[in-house]
JSON list of C-alpha atoms in Angstrom, two decimals:
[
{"chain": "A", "resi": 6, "resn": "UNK", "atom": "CA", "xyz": [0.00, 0.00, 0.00]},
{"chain": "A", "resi": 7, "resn": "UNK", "atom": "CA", "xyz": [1.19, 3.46, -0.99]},
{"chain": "A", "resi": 8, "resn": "UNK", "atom": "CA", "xyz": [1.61, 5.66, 2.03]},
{"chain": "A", "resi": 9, "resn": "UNK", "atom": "CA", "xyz": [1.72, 9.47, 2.27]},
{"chain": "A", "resi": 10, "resn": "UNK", "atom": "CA", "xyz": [2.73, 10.50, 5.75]},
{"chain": "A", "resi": 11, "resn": "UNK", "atom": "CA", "xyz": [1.90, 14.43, 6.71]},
{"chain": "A", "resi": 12, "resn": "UNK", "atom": "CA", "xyz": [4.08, 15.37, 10.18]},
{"chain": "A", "resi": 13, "resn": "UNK", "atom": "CA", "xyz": [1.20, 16.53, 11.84]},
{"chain": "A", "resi": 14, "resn": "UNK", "atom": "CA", "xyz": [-2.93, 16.62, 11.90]},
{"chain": "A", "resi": 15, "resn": "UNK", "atom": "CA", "xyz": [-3.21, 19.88, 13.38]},
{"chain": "A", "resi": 16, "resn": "UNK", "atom": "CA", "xyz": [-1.37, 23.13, 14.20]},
{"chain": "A", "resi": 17, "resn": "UNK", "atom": "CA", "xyz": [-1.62, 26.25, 15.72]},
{"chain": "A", "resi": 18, "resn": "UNK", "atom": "CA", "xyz": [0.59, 29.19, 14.64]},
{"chain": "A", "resi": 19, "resn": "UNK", "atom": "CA", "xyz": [0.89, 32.70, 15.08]},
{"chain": "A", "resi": 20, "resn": "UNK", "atom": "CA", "xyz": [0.88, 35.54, 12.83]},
{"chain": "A", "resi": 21, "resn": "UNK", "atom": "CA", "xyz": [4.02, 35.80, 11.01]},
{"chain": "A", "resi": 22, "resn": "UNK", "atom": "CA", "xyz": [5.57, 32.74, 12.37]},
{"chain": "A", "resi": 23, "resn": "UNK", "atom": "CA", "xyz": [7.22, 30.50, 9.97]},
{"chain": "A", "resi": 24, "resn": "UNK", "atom": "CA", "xyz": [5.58, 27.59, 9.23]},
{"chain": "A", "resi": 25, "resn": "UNK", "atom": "CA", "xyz": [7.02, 23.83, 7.50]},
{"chain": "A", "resi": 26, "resn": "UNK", "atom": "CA", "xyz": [4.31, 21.04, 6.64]},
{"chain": "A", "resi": 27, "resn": "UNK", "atom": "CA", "xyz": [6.57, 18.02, 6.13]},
{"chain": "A", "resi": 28, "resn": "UNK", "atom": "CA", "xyz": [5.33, 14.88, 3.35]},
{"chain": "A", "resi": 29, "resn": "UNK", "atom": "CA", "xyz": [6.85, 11.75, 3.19]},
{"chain": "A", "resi": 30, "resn": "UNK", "atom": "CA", "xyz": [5.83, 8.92, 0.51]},
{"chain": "A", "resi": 31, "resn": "UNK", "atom": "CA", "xyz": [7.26, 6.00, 0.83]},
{"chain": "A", "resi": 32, "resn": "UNK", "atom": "CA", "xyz": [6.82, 4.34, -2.96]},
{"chain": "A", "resi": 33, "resn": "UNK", "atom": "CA", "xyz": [9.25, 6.23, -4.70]},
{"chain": "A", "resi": 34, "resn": "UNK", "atom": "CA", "xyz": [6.77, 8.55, -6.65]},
{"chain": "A", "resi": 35, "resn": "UNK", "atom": "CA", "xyz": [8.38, 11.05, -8.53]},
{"chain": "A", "resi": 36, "resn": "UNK", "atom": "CA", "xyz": [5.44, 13.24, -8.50]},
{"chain": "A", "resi": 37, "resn": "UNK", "atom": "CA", "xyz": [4.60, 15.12, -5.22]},
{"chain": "A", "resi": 38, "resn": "UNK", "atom": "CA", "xyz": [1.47, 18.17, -4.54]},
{"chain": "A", "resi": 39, "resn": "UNK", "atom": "CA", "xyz": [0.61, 20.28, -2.52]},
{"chain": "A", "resi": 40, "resn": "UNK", "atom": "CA", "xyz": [-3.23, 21.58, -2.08]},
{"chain": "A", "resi": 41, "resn": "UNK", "atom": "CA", "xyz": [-5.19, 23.29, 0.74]},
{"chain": "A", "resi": 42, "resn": "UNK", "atom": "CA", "xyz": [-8.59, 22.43, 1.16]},
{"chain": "A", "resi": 43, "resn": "UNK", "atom": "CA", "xyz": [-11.56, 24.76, 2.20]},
{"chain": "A", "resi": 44, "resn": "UNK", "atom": "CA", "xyz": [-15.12, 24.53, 2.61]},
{"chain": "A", "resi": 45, "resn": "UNK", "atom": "CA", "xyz": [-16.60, 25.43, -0.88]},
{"chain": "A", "resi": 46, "resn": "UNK", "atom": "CA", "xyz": [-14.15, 25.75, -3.03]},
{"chain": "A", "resi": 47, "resn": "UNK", "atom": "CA", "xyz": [-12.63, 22.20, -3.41]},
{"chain": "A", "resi": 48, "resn": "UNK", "atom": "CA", "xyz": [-8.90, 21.15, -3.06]},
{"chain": "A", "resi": 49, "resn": "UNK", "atom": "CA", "xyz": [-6.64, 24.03, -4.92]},
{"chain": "A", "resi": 50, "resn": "UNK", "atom": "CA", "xyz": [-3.58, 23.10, -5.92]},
{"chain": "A", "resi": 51, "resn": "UNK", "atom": "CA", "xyz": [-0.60, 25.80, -3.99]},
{"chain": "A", "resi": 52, "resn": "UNK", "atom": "CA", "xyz": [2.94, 23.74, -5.58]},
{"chain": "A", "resi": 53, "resn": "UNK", "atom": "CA", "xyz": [4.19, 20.60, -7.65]},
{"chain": "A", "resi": 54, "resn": "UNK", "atom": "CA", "xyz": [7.45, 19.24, -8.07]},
{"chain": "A", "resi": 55, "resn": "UNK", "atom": "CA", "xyz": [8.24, 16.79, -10.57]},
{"chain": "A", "resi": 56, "resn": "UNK", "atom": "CA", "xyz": [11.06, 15.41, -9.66]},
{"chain": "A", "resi": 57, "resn": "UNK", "atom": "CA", "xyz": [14.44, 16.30, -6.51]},
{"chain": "A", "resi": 58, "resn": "UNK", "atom": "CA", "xyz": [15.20, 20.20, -6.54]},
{"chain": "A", "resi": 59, "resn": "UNK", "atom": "CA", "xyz": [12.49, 20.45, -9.04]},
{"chain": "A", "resi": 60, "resn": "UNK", "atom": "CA", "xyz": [9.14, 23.15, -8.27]},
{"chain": "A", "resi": 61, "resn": "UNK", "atom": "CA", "xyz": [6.17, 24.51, -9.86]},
{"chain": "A", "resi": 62, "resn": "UNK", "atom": "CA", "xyz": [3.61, 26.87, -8.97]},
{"chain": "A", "resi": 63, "resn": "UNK", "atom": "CA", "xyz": [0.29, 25.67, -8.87]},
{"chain": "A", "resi": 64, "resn": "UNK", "atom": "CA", "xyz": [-3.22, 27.66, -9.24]},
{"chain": "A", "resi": 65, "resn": "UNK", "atom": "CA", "xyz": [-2.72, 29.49, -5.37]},
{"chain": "A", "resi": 66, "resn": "UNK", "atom": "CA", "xyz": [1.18, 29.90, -5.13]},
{"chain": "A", "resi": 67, "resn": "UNK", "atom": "CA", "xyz": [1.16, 32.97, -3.07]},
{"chain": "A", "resi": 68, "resn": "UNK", "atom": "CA", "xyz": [2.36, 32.98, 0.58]},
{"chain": "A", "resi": 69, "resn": "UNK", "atom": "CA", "xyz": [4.03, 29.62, -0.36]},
{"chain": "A", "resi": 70, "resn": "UNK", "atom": "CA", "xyz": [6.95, 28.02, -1.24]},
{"chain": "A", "resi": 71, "resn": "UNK", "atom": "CA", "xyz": [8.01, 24.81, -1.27]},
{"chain": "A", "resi": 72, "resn": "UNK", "atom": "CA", "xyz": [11.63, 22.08, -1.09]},
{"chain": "A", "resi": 73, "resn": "UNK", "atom": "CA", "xyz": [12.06, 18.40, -2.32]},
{"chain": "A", "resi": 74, "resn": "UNK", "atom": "CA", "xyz": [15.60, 18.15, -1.48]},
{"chain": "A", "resi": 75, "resn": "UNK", "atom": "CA", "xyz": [14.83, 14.56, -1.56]},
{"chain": "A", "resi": 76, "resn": "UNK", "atom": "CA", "xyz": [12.57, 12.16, -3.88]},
{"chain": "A", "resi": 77, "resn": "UNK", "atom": "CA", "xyz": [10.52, 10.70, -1.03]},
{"chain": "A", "resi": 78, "resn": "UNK", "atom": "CA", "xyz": [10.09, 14.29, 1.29]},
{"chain": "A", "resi": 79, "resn": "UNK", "atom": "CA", "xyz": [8.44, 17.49, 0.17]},
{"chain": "A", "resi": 80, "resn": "UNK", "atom": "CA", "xyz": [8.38, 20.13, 2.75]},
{"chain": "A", "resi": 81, "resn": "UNK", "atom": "CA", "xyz": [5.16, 23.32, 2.09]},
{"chain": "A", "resi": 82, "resn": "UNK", "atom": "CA", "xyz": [6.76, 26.34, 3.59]},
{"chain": "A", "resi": 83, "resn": "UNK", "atom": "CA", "xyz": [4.59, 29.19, 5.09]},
{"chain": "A", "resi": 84, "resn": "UNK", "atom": "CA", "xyz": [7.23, 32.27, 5.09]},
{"chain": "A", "resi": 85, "resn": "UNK", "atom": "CA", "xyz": [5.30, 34.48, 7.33]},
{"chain": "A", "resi": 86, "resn": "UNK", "atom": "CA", "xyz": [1.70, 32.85, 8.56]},
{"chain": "A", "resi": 87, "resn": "UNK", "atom": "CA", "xyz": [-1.18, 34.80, 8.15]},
{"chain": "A", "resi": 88, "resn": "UNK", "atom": "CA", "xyz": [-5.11, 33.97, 9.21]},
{"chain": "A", "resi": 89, "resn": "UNK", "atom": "CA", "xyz": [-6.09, 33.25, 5.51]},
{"chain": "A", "resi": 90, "resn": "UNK", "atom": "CA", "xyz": [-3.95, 30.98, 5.43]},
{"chain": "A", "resi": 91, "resn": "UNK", "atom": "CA", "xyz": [-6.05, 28.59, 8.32]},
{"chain": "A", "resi": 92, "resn": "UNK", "atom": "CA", "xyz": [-6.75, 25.65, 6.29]},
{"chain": "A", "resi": 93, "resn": "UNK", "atom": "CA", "xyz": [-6.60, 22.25, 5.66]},
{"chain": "A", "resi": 94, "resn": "UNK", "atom": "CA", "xyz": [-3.34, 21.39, 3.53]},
{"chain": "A", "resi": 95, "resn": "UNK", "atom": "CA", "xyz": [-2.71, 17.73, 2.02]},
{"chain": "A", "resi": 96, "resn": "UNK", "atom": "CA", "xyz": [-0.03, 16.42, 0.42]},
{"chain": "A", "resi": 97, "resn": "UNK", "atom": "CA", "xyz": [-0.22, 13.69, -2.17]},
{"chain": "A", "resi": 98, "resn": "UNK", "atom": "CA", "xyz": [2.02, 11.60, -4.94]},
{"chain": "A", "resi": 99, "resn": "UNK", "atom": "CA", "xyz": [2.18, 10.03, -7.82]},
{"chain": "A", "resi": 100, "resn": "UNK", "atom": "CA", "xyz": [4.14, 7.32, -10.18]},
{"chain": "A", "resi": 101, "resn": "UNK", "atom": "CA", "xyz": [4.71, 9.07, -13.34]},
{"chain": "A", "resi": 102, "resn": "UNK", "atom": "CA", "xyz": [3.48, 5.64, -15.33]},
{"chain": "A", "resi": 103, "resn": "UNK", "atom": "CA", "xyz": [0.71, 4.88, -12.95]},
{"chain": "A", "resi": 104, "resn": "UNK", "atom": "CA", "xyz": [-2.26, 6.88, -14.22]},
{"chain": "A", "resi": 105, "resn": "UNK", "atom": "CA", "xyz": [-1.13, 9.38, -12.66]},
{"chain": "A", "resi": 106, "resn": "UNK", "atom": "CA", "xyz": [-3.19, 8.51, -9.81]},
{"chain": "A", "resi": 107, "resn": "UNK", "atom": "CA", "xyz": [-2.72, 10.32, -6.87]},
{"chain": "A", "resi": 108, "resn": "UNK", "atom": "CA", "xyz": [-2.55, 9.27, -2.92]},
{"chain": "A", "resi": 109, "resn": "UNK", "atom": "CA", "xyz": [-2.89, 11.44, -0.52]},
{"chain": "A", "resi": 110, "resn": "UNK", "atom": "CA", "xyz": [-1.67, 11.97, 3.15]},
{"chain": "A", "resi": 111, "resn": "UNK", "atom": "CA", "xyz": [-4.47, 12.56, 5.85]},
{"chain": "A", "resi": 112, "resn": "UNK", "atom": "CA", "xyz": [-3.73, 16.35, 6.45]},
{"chain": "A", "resi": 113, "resn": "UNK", "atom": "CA", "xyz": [-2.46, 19.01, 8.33]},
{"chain": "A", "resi": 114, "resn": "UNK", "atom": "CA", "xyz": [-5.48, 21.86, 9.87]},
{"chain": "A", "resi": 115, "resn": "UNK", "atom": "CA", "xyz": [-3.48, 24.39, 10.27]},
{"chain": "A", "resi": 116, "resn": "UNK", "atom": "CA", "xyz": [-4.84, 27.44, 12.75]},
{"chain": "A", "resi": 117, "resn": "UNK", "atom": "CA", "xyz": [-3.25, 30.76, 12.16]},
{"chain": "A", "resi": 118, "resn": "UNK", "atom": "CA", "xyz": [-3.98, 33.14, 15.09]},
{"chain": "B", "resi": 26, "resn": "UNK", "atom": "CA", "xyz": [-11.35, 29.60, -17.50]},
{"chain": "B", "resi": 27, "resn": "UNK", "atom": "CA", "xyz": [-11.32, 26.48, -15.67]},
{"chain": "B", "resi": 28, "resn": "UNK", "atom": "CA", "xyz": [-14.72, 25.20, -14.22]},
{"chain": "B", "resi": 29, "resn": "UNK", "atom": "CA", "xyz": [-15.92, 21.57, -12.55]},
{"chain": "B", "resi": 30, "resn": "UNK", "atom": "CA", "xyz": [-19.27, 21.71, -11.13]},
{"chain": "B", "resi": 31, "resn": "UNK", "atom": "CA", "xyz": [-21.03, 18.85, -8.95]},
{"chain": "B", "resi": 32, "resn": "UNK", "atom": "CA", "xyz": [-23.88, 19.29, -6.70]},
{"chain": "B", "resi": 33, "resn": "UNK", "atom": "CA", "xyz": [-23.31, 20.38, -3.27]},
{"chain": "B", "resi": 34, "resn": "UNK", "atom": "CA", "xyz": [-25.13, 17.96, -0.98]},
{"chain": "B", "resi": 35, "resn": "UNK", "atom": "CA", "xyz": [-27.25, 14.81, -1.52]},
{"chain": "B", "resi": 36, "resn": "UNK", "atom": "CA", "xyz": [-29.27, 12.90, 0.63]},
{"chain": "B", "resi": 37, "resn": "UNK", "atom": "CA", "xyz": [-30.24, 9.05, -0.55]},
{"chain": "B", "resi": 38, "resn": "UNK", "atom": "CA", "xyz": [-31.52, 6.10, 1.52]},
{"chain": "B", "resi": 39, "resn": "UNK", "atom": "CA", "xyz": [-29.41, 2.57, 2.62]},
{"chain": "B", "resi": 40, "resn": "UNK", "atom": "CA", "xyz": [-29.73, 0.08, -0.03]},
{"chain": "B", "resi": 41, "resn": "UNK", "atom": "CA", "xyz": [-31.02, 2.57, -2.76]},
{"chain": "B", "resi": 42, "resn": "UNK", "atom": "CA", "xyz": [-28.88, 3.71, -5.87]},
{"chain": "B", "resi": 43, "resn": "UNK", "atom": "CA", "xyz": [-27.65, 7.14, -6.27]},
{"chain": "B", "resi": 44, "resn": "UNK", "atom": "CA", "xyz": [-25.93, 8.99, -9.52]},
{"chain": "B", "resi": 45, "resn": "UNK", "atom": "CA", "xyz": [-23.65, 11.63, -8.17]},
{"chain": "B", "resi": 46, "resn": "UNK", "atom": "CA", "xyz": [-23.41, 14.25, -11.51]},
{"chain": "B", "resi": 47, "resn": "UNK", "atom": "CA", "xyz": [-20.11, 16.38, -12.99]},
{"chain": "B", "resi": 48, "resn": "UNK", "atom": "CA", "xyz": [-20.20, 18.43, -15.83]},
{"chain": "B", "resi": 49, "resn": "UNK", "atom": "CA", "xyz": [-16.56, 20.50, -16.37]},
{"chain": "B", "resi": 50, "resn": "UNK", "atom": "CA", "xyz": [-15.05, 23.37, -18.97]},
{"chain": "B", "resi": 51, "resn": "UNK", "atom": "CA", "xyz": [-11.38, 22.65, -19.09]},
{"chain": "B", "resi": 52, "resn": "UNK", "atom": "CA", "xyz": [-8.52, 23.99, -21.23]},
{"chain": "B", "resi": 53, "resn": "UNK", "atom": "CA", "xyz": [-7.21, 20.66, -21.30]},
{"chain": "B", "resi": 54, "resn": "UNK", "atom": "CA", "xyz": [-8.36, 17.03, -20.89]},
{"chain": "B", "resi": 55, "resn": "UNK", "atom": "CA", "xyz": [-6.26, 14.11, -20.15]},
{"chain": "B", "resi": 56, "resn": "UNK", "atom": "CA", "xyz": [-8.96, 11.95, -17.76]},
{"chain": "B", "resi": 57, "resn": "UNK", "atom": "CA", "xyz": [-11.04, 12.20, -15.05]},
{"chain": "B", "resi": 58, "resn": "UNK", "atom": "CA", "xyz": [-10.98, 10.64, -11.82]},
{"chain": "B", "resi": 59, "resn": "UNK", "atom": "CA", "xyz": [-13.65, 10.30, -8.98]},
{"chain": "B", "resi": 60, "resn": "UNK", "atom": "CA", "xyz": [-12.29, 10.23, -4.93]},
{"chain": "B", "resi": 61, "resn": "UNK", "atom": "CA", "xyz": [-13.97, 9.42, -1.79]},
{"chain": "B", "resi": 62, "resn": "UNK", "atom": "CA", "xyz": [-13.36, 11.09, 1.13]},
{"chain": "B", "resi": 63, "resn": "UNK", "atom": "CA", "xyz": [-14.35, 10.93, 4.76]},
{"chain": "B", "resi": 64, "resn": "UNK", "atom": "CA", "xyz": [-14.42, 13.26, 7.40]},
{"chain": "B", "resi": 65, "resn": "UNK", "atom": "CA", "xyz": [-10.85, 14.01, 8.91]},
{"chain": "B", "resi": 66, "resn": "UNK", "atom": "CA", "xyz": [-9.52, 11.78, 6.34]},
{"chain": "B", "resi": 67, "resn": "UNK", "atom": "CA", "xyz": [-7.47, 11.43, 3.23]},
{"chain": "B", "resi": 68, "resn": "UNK", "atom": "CA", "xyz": [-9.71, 11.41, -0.56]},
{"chain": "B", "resi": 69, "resn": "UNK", "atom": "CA", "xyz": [-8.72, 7.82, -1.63]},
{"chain": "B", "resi": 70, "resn": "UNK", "atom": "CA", "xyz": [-9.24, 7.10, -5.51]},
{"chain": "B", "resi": 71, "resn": "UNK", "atom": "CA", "xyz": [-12.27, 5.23, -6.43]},
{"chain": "B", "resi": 72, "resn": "UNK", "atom": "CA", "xyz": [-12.47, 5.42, -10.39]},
{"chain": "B", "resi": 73, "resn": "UNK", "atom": "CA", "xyz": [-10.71, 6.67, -13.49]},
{"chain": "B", "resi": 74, "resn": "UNK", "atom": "CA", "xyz": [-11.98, 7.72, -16.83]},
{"chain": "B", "resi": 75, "resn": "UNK", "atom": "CA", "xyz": [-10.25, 8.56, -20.21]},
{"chain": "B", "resi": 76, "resn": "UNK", "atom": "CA", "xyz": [-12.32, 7.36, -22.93]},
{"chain": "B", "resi": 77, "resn": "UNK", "atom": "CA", "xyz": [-16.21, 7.56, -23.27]},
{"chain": "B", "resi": 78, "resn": "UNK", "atom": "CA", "xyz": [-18.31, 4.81, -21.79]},
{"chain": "B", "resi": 79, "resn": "UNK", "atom": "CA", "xyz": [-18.95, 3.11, -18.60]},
{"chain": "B", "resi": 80, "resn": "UNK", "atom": "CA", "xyz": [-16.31, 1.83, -16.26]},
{"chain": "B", "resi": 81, "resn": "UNK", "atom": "CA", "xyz": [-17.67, -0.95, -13.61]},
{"chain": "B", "resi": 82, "resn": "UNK", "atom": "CA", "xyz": [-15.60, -1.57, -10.19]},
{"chain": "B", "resi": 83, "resn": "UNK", "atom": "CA", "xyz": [-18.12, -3.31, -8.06]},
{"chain": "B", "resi": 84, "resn": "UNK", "atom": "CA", "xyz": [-21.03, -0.96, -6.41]},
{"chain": "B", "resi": 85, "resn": "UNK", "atom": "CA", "xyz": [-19.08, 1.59, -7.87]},
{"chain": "B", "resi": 86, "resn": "UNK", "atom": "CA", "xyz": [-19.45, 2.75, -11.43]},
{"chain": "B", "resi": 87, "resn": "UNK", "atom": "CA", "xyz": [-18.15, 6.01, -13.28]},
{"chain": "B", "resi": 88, "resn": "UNK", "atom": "CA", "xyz": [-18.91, 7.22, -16.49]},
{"chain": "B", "resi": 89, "resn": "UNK", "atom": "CA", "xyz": [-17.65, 9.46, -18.92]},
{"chain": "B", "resi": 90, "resn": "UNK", "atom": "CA", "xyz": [-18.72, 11.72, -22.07]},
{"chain": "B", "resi": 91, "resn": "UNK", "atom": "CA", "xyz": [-15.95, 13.54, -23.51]},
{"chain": "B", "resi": 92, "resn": "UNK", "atom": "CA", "xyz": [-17.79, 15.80, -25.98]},
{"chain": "B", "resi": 93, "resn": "UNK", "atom": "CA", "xyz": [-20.85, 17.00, -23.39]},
{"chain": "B", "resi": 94, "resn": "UNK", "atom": "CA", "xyz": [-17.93, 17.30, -20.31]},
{"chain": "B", "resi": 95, "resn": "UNK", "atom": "CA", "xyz": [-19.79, 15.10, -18.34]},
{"chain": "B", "resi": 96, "resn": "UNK", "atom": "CA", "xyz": [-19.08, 12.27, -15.93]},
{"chain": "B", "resi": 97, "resn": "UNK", "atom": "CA", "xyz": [-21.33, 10.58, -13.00]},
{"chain": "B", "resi": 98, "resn": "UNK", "atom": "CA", "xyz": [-20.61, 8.49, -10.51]},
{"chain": "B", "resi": 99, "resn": "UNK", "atom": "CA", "xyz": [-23.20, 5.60, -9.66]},
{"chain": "B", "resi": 100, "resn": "UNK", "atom": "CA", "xyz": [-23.61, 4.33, -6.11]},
{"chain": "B", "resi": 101, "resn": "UNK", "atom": "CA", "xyz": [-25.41, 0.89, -5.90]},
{"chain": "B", "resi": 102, "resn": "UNK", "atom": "CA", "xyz": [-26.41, -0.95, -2.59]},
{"chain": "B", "resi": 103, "resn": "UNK", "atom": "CA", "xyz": [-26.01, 2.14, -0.91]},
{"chain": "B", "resi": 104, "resn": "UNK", "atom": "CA", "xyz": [-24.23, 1.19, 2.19]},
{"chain": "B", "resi": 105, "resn": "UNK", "atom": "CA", "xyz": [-24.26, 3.44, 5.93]},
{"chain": "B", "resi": 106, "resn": "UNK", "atom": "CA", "xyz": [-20.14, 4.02, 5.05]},
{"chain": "B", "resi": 107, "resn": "UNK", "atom": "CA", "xyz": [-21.01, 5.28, 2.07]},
{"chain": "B", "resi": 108, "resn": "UNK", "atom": "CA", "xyz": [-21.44, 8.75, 3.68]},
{"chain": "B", "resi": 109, "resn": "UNK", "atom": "CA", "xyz": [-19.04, 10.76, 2.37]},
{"chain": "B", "resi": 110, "resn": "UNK", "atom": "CA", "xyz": [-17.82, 13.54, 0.16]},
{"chain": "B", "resi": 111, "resn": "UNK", "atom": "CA", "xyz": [-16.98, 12.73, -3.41]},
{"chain": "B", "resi": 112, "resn": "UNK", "atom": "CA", "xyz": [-14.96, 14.77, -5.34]},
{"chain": "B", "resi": 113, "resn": "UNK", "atom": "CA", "xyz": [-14.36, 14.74, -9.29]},
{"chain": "B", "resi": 114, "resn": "UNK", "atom": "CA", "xyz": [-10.99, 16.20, -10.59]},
{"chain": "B", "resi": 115, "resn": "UNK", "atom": "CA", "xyz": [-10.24, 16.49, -14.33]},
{"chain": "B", "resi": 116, "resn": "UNK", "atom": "CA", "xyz": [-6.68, 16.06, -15.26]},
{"chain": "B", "resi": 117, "resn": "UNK", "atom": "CA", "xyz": [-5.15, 18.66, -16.95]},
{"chain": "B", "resi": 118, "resn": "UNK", "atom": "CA", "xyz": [-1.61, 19.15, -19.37]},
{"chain": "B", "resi": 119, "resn": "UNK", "atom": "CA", "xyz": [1.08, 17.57, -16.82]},
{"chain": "B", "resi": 120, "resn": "UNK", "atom": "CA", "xyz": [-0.62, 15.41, -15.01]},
{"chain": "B", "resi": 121, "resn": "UNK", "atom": "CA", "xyz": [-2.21, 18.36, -12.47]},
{"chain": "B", "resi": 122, "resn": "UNK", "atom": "CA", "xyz": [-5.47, 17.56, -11.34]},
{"chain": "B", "resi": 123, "resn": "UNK", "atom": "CA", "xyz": [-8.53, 20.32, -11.09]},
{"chain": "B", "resi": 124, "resn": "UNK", "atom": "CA", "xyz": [-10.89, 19.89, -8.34]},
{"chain": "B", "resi": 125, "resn": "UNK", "atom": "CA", "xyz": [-14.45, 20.36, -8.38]},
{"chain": "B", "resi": 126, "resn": "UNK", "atom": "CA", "xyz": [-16.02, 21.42, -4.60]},
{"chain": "B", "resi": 127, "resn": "UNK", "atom": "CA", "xyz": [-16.94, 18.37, -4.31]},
{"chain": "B", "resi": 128, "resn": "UNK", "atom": "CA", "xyz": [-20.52, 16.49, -3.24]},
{"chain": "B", "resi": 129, "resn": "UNK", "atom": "CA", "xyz": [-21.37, 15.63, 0.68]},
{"chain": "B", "resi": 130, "resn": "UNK", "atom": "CA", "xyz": [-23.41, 12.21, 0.15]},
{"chain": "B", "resi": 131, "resn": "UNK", "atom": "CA", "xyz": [-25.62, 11.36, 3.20]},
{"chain": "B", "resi": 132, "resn": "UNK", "atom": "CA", "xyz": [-26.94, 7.93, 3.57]},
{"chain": "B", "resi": 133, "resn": "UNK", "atom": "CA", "xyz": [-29.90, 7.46, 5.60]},
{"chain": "B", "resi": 134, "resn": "UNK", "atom": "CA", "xyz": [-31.37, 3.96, 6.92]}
]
């Protein structure tokens, strides 16, 4: 089974703090996402990375940025936090041959205050 | 523009059948998928779509019309765990996946 591991399920922050949301897949996908998910509007997609060093921006990049200094880990950085940015935030993968279905992690709720 | 739209909420009874609509406007088309998710948890993949017809995974069936940008999932044997959200993505150029808001099924006994 395909597992996406998120570092935590929830988290409070302040304001301006700086913020990692760590994702670890353990099946050697070379494709890893970012999204945030809130009420109404569906999962949006923030970054994607292709492959090691490797980023995109996705539809909602602002705020964001994002590392894969290694295949398997792919680390959503929040520079400075702010309250829009309370959300839900998954991570998934995917196998480049696979269908390019994707498997998510359970998810991080973040709480800015 | 981009644009996936599936109802918001649905309500159906244990046992029954329910058809769970998506209709999308995409720049680009390269399959669609259908995901389950349940409260507090990760959307797992349930079906996956490229060409037009009907694709059949036991209680579960998804189908697809490329030239009206439509695809519904079909529910049989509606079962209490069945309660979930369902959400219908369209892949785009690269592999990236566009969400629709997805649908908040409730089964009822």
């Amino acid at each position: 089974d395909v597992k996406v591991t998120q570092s935590s399920r929830y988290l409070v922050k302040r304001t301006g703090e700086k913020v990692f949301l760590e994702c670890v897949q353990d099946m050697d996908h070379e494709n890893m996402f970012w999204y945030r998910q809130d009420p109404g509007l569906g999962l949006r997609l923030i970054y994607f990375s292709y492959d090691v060093k490797m980023k995109e921006k996705g539809d909602i990049p602002e705020g964001y940025s994002v590392s894969r200094e290694k295949k398997e880990r792919f680390s959503l950085i929040l520079e400075s936090a702010s309250t829009n940015q309370t959300s839900m935030y998954l991570c998934a993968s995917s196998d480049r041959g696979d269908s390019d279905i994707q498997y998510f992690g359970a998810g991080t709720r973040l709480s800015v205050l | 523009g981009q644009n996936i739209d599936q109802p918001t909420e649905m309500t159906a009874t244990e046992g029954a059948i329910v058809q769970i609509n998506c209709t999308y406007q995409t720049s680009g088309f390269n399959g669609l998928f259908w995901y389950q998710q349940h409260a507090g948890e990760a959307p797992t993949f349930l079906s996956y779509n490229v060409l037009d017809g009907l694709e059949e995974k036991g209680r579960f069936s998804s189908f697809l019309s490329r030239s009206k940008g439509y695809s519904y999932l079909l529910l049989k044997e509606l079962q209490m765990k069945d309660s979930a959200s369902y959400l219908c993505a369209v892949e785009n150029q690269g592999g990236k996946l566009i969400f629709g808001q997805g649908t908040e099924l409730s089964v009822k006994p």
